[in-house]
Coordinates of C-alpha atoms in Angstrom, one line a residue:
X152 CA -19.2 26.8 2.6
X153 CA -17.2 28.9 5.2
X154 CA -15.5 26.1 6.6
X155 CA -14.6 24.5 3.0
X156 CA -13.2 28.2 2.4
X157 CA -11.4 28.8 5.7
X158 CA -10.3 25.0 5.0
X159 CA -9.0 26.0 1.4
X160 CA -7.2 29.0 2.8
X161 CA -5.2 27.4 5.7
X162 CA -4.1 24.6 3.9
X163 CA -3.1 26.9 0.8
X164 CA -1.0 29.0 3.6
X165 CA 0.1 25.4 5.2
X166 CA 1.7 24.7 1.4
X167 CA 3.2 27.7 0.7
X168 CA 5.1 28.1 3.5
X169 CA 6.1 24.1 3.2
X170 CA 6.7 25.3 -0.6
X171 CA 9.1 28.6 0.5
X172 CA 11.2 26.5 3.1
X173 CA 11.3 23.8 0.4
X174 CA 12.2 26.9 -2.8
X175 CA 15.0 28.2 -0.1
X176 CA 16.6 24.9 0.6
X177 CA 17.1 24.7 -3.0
X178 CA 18.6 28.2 -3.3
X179 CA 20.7 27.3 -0.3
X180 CA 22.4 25.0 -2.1
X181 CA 22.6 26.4 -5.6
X182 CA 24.3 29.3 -3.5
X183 CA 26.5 27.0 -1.9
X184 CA 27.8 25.6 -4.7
X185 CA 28.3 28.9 -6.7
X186 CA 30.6 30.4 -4.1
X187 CA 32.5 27.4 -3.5
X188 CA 32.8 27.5 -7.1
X189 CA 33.9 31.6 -6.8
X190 CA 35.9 30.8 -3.7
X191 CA 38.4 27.8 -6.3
X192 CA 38.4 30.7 -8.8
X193 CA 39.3 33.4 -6.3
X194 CA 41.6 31.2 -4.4
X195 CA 43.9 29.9 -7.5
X196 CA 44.3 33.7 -8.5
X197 CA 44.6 35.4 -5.3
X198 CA 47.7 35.0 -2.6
X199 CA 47.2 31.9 0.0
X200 CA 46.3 34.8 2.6
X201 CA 43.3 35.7 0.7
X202 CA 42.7 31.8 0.0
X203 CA 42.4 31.8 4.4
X204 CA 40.5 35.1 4.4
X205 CA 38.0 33.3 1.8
X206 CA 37.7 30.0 3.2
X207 CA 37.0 31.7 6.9
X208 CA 34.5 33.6 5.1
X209 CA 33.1 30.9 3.4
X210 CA 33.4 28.6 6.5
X211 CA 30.7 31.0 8.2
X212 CA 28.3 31.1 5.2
X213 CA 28.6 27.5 5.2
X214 CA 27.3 27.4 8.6
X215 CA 24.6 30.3 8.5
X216 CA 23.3 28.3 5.6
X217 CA 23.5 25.0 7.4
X218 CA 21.6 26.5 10.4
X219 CA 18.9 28.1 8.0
X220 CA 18.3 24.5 6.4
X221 CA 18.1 22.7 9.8
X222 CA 15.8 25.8 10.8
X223 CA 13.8 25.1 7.6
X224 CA 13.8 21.4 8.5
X225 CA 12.4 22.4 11.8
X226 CA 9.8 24.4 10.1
X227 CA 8.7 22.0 7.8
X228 CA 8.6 20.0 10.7
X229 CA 5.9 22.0 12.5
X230 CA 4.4 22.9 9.6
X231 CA 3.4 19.2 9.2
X232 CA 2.3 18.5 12.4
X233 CA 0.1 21.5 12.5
X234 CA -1.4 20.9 9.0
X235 CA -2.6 17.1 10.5
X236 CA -3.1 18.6 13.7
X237 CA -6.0 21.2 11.5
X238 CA -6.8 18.1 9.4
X239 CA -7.8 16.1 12.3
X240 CA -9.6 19.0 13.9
X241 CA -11.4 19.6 10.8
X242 CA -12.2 15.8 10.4
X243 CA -13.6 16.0 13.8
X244 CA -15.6 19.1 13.6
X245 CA -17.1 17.4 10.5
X246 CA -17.8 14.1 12.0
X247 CA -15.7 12.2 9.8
X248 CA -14.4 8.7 9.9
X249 CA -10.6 8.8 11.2
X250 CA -8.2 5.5 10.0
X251 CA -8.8 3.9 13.5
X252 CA -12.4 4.2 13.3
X253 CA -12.6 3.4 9.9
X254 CA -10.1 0.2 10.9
X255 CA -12.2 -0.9 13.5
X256 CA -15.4 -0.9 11.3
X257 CA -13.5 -3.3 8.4
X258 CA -12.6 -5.1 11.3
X259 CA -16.6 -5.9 12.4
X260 CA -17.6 -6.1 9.1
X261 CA -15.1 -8.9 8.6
X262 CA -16.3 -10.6 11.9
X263 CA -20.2 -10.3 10.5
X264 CA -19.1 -12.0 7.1
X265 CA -17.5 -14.7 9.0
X266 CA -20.1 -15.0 11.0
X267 CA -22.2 -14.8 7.8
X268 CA -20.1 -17.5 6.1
X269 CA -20.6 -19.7 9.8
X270 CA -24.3 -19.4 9.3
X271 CA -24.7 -20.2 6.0
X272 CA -22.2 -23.5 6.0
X273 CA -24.9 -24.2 8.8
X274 CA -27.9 -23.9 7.0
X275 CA -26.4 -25.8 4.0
X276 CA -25.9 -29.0 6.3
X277 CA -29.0 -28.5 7.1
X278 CA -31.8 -31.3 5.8
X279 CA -34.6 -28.8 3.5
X280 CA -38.2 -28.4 4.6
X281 CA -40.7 -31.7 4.4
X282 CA -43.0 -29.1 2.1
X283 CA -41.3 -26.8 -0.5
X284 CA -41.6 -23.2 0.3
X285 CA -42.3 -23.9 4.0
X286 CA -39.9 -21.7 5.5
X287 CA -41.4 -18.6 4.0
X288 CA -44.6 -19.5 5.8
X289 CA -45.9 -17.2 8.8
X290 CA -47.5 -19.3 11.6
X291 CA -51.0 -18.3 10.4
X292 CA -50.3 -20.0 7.1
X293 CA -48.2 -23.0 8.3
X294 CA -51.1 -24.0 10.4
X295 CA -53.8 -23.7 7.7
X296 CA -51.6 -25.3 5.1
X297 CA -51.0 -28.5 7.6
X298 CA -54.9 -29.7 7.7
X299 CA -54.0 -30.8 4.0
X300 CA -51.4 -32.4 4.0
X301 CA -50.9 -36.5 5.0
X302 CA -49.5 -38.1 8.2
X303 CA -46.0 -39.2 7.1
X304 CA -45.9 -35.2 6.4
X305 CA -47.1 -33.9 8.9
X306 CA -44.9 -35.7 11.3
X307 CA -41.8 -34.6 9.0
X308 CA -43.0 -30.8 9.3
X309 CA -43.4 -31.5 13.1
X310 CA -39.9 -32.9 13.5
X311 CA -38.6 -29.8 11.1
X312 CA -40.6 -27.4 13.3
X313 CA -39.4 -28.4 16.6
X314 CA -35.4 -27.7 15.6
X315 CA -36.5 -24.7 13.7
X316 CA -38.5 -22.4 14.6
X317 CA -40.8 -23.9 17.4
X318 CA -43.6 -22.1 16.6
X319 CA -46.3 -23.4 19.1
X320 CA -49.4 -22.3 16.7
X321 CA -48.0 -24.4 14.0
X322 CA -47.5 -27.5 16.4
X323 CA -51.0 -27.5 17.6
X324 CA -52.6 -27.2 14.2
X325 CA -50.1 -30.1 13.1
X326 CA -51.4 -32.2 16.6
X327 CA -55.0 -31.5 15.6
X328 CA -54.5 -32.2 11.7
X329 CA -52.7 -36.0 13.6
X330 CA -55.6 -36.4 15.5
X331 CA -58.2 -36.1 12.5
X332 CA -55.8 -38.3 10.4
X333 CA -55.9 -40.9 13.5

C-alpha cells in the first residue's frame, strides 16, 4: 500500500514535470510568435535603426528561447529515462514479468505446443489398442483383465504392450493367460 502510494506519487511528479516542460514549450512558441508579430508592427512604424535595435533584441530572445526548448528537450529526455529507469526498479522489486522474460516464456510455450502438435500427429498414426479402453488400464488391471480374453487377443495386446508401455506385470500375466490357452 506504501509502495503503490510512493509509486503514485513519483510517477504523478514524473508527469508533471514532463507536463510543465511540455506547457512551456508551448508558451515558447506562442511567445515567439507574438513578438515577431510586435517586432513587424514596431518595425513598419519605427525608423530602420529601431528595426536593427529590435531585431538584435529579438535575435537574442530567439536564442534564449531556443536554448530553453533544447534544455526542455533534454529534460524530457531524463525525465523519461528515469521514469522507466523507477518503472523497472519497481517491476523488479515486485517480481514482475519484464518483456524479455515474458518473450522468452511465449517462446517455450510455443516450443511445448509444437512439441504437443509432434506428439499428437504421433499418437494419431498410431494403430488403437487390441481391447477398447486398454490404455487407461494400470498394470494391476491389465493383467487381471488378460486371463479373459482369447489367444488372437492376447497376442495383439502383447504386441501393443511391447511398443507401448512395456509393462513387465502385464506381459507375464499375458504369457501365463498363452500358456493356459495352449
Amino acid at each position: 500500500m506504501v509502495l503503490d502510494t510512493t509509486r503514485d506519487v513519483a510517477h504523478k511528479g514524473l508527469l508533471a514535470a514532463l507536463g510543465a516542460v511540455t506547457l512551456a514549450e508551448d508558451e515558447l512558441d506562442h511567445l515567439i510568435d507574438r513578438l515577431a508579430a510586435r517586432g513587424e508592427e514596431v518595425a513598419r512604424s519605427r525608423f530602420g535603426h529601431v528595426e536593427s535595435e529590435l531585431r538584435s533584441r529579438l535575435t537574442g530572445v530567439e536564442k534564449t528561447m531556443r536554448d530553453g526548448l533544447h534544455d526542455g528537450h533534454v529534460l524530457r529526455q531524463a525525465l523519461r529515462e528515469e521514469l522507466e529507469r523507477r518503472g523497472r526498479w519497481i517491476a523488479e522489486a515486485l517480481n514482475l514479468p519484464t518483456r524479455d522474460s515474458v518473450g522468452h516464456l511465449r517462446e517455450q510455450v510455443e516450443r511445448l505446443y509444437a512439441e504437443i502438435e509432434q506428439i499428437a500427429l504421433q499418437r494419431a498414426a498410431e494403430p488403437p489398442a487390441p481391447v477398447p479402453g486398454y490404455e487407461d488400464l494400470n498394470a494391476r488391471e491389465a493383467a487381471a483383465k488378460v486371463s479373459t480374453l482369447d489367444t488372437a487377443t492376447l497376442e495383439a495386446i502383447r504386441s501393443y504392450e511391447q511398443t507401448h508401455r512395456n509393462r513387465i506385470t502385464v506381459l507375464r500375466a499375458i504369457d501365463a493367460a498363452l500358456t493356459e490357452h495352449a
